[in-house]
Each structure stands twice: as C-alpha cells, then as structure tokens.
Coordinates of C-alpha atoms in Angstrom, one line a residue:
X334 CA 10.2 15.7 -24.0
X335 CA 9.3 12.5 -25.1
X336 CA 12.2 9.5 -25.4
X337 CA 11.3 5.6 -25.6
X338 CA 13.6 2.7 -24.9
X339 CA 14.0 -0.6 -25.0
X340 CA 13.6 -2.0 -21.3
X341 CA 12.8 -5.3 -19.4
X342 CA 12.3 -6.8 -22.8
X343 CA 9.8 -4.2 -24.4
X344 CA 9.2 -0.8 -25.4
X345 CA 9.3 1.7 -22.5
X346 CA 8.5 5.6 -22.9
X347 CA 8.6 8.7 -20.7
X348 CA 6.6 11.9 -21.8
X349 CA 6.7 14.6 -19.4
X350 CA 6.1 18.2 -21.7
X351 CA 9.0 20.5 -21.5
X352 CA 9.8 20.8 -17.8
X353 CA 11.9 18.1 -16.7
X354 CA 15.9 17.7 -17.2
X355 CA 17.4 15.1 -19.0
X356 CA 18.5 13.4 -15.6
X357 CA 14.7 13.1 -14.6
X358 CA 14.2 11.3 -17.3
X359 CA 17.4 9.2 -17.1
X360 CA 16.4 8.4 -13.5
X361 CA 13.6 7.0 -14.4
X362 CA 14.5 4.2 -16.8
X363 CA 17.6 3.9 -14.8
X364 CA 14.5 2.3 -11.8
X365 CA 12.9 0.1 -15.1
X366 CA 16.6 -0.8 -15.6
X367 CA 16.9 -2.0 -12.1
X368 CA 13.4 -3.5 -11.7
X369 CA 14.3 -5.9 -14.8
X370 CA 17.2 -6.6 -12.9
X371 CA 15.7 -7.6 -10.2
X372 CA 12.5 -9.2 -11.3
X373 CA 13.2 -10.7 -14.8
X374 CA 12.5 -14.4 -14.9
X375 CA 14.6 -14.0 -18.6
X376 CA 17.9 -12.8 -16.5
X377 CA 19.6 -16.1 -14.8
X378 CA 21.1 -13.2 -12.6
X379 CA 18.1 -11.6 -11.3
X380 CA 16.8 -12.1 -7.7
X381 CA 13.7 -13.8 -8.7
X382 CA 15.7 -16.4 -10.8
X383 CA 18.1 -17.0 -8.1
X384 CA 14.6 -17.8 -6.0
X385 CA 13.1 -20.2 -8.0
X386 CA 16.5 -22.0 -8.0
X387 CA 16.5 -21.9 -4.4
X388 CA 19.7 -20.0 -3.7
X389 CA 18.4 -16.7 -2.0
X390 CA 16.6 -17.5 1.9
X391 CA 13.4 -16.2 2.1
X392 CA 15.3 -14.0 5.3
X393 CA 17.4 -12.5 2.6
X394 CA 14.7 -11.7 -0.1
X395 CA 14.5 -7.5 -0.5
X396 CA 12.4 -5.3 0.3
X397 CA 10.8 -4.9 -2.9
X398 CA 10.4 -8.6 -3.8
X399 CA 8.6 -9.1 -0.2
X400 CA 6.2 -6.3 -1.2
X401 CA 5.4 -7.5 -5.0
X402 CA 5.3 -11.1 -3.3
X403 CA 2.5 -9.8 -0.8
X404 CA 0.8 -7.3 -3.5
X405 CA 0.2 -11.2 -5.6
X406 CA -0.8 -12.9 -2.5
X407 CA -3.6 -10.0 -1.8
X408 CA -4.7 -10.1 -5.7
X409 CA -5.3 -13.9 -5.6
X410 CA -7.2 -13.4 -2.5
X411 CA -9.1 -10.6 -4.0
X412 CA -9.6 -12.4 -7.4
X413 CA -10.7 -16.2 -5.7
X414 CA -7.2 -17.3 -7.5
X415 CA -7.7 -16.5 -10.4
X416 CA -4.2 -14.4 -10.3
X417 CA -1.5 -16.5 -9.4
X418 CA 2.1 -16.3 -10.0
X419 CA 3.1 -20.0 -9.0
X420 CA 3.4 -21.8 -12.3
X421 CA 2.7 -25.6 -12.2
X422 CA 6.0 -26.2 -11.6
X423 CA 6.3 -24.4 -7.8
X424 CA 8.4 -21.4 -9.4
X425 CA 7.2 -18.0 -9.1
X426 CA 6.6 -15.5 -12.0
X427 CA 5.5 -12.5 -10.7
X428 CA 5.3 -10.6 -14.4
X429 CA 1.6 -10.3 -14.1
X430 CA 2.1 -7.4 -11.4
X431 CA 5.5 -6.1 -11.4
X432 CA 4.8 -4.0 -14.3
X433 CA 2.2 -1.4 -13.1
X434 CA 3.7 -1.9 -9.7
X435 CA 6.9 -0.4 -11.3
X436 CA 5.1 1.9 -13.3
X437 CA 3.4 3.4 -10.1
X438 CA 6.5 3.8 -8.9
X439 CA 8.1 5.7 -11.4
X440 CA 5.2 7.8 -11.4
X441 CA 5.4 9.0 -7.6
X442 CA 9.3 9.7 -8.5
X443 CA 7.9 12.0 -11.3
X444 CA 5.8 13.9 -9.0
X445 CA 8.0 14.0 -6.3
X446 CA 9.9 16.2 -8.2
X447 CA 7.1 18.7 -9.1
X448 CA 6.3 17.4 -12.3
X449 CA 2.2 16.7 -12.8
X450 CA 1.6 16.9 -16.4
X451 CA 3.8 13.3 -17.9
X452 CA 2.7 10.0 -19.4
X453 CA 4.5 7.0 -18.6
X454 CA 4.4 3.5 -20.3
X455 CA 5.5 0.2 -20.6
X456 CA 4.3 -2.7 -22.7
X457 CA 0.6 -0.8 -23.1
X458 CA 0.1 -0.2 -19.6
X459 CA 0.3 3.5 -19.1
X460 CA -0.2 5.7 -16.0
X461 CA -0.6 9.6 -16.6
X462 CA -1.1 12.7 -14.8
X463 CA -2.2 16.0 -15.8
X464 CA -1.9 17.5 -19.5
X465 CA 0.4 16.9 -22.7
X466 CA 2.5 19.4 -24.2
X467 CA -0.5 20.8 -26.5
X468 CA -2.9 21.8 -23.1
X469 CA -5.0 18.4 -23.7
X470 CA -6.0 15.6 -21.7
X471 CA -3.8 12.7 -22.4
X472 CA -5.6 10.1 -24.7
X473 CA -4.8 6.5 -24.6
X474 CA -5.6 3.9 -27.2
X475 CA -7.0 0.1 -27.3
X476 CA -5.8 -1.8 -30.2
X477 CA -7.4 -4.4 -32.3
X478 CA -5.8 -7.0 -31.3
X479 CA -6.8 -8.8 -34.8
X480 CA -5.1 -6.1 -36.3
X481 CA -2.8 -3.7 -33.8
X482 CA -1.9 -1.2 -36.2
X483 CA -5.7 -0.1 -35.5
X484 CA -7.0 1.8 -32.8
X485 CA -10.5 0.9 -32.2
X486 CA -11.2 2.8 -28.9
X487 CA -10.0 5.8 -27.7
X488 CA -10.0 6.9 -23.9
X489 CA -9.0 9.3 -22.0
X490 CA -8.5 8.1 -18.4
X491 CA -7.5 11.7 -16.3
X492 CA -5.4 10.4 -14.1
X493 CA -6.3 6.8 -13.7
X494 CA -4.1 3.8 -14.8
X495 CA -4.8 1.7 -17.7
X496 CA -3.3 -1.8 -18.3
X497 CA -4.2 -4.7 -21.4
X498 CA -3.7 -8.1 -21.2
X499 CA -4.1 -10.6 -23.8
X500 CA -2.5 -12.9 -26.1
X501 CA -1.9 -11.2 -29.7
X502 CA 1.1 -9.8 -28.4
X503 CA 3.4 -12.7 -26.1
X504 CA 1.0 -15.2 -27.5
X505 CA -0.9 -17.6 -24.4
X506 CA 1.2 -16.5 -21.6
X507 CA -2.0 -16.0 -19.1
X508 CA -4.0 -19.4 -18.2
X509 CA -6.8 -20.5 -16.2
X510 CA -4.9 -21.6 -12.6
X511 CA -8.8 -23.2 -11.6
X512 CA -8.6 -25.7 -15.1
X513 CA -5.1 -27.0 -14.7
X514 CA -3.5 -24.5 -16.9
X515 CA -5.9 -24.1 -19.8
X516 CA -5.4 -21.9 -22.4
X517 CA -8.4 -18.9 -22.7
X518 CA -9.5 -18.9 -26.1
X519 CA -13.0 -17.5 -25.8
X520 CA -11.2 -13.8 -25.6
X521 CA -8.6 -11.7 -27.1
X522 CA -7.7 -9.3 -25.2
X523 CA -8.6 -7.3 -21.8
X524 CA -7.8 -3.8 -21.1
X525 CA -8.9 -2.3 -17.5
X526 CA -8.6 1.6 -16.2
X527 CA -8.2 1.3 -12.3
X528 CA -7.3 3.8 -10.1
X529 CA -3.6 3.9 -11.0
X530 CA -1.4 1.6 -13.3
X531 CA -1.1 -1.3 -10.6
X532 CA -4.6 -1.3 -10.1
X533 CA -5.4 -2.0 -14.0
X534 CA -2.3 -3.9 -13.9
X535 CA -3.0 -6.2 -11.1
X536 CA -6.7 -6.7 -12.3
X537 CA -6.5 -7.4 -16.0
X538 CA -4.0 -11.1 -15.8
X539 CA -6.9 -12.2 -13.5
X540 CA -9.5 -10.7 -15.8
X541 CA -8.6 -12.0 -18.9
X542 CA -8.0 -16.0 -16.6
X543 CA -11.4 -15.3 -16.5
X544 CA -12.5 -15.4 -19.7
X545 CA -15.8 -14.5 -20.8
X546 CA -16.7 -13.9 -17.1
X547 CA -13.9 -11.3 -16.4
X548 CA -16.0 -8.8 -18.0
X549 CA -18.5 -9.1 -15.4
X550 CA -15.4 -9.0 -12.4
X551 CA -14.6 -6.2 -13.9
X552 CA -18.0 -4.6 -13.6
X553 CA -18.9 -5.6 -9.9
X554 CA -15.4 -4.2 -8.9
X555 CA -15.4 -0.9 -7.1
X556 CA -13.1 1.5 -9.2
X557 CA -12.9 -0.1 -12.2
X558 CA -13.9 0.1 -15.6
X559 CA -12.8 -2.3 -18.8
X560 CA -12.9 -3.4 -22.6
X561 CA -13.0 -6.9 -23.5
X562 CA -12.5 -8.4 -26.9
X563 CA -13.6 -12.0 -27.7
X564 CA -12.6 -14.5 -30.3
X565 CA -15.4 -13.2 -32.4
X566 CA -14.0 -9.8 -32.6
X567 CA -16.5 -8.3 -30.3
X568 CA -16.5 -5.7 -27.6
X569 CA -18.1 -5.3 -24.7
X570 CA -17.5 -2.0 -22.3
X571 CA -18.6 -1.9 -18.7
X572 CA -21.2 0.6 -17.9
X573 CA -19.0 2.9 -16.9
X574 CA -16.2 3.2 -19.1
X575 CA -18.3 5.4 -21.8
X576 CA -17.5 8.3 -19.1
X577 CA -13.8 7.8 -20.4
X578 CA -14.6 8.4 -24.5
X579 CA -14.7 12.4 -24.2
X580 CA -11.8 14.2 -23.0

C-alpha cells in the first residue's frame, strides 16, 4: 500500500507492503499534518510563528518545540555552527531539522504497530525498514540536480536514513551562518545516509553550509556516509558509501 500527499508544503508518501490498515496510514500523515501545524514558519497560526512574534513564553513552549529546539542547539554544537536556525533577523526557523525529526517519528509509530517492512518520505528524505512488497531491499535514488528527472546514483541504505539538501529544488534557502549569510555556490546539492532520517537530516543543512568542505565533515563523522555534487556537475562519494550501491 502505497498513498502520497501533499503535506507541510511538499510531497509526502507512506509505503508499507500490504499489512497495514488504512487508519495506520491515515495516522501517520494525520502526525505530518500536525507537525506542519506546529512547526511551519508559512502558517501565521503555528506555534513557531507565534514565537518569533513573541506571543508564546518560553514557560509555555511544548514539548516537542523544546526538544527540536535542543536537537538544533546540539547540531550547531556538533557542526562548529555551521547549522543554525536563528536567521539574521533573531527569528528561528527550525526547517533544517524538523523534517527527519518528524520523519523518525512516524517511523517508531510504524513499528510500534508491528509493521517492519515500510518506506517513508518527505521532500527526498526517506527513512525505511525492512523489504518492499516484491521481497527486495528498498532502493533510494539521488537526482541530478542539473536535471532531476535523472537518477544518477542509486543506493540502497538497509535501514539507515537518507536526507539531500541543496538548492535546485527551494532555490538558496541554506547559507553560510560563519560569512554573514553568503550564498554556497561552489555545490549543488548534498545528500547524507546517517543512522536514521534525523541523523542525515540534521547533517546535510550543515553539510551543504559547508560547501566544498562538507564533503570532508561528512567523511570524518562517525556513521555517516554522503554524495556531493558541485557547480561543475561533479560527484564525489565518501569512502564508504560504495558499500550502499549493491542491494
């Protein structure tokens, strides 16, 4: 059972065989629903608007806006800043990680209900688990970002998350937070496989602030494995991804 819909302003589809019922898979973009209500800086009646206009006391945040809030905070540390959701302006965007955060999510609801052979996405970040319908590992594609009805790389990540970031899609929406808001034009396009979909997530928006050198973070990070694509249309894998091109 595969069904895709428009949510939190992009293309959002569940894939879980033919086990679960038609209310698994309404419950899930019934959470992507509510996480776009929550989190979308587009929705002047989300929380995270009603933050950055200063309406909501930090004492009254929720739950889940304190944990995406800290999840940033630990990624900046972890990156030396180069992920950061406070724009120039003071008000926060938290885009870069809510995403595979809420793809993680819908992913332990999956499980939780004994289902362990789906694929979930959301914008081209993708989290799957087990097998597809036909008894195969699940394969997931890289575009050419010069040209994204071609699939240039295929991989098959078993279980781990998988996340792009780059500007052929939403145009420069990722910038430099260390060169006063630059826009990175020596790359195209980023896509990391991390443990899970937050993971990737997470790691490519600081990757692709990086530029050139995010190939190289990527590389010296524990657990994670990526494609980059420059402005010349060339690729460079890390050393490990290759493991990932045979199912």
């Amino acid at each position: 059972m595969r069904e895709t819909r428009i949510l939190m302003g992009m293309p959002v589809t569940v894939d879980a065989g033919d086990t679960p019922s038609d209310a698994l898979i309404d419950t899930v973009f019934a959470y992507f629903e509510h996480i776009d209500r929550r989190f979308s800086t587009y929705r002047a009646d989300s929380e995270i608007s009603a933050i950055n206009r200063g309406d909501v006391p930090v004492k009254n945040w929720s739950d889940e806006m304190m944990e995406v809030l800290a999840l940033a905070e630990q990624t900046r540390n972890e990156t030396d800043g180069y992920f950061d959701i406070r724009k120039p302006d003071g008000s926060l965007d938290p885009s870069g990680i809510v995403k595979g955060w809420a793809i993680r999510n819908a992913a332990a609801m999956v499980r939780r209900t004994g289902v362990n052979d789906f694929f979930i996405e959301a914008g081209g970040d993708i989290q799957s688990c087990g097998r597809n319908a036909s008894g195969l590992d699940w394969s997931v594609g890289i575009r050419n970002p010069f040209n994204t009805d071609e699939i240039i790389k295929i991989l098959y990540p078993r279980g781990r998350g998988v996340a792009t970031s780059g500007a052929y899609v939403r145009g420069q929406h990722i910038y430099n937070p260390h060169e006063a808001g630059d826009a990175i034009t020596d790359i195209v396009s980023v896509t990391v496989v991390g443990f899970d979909v937050l993971e990737a997530d997470r790691f490519a928006t600081a990757a692709f602030a990086m530029g050139r050198n995010g190939v190289v973070f990527i590389e010296q990070t524990p657990g994670l494995e990526g494609y980059v694509v420059d402005s010349n249309g060339r690729a460079t894998p890390t050393t490990g991804l290759r493991a990932l091109y045979e199912p």
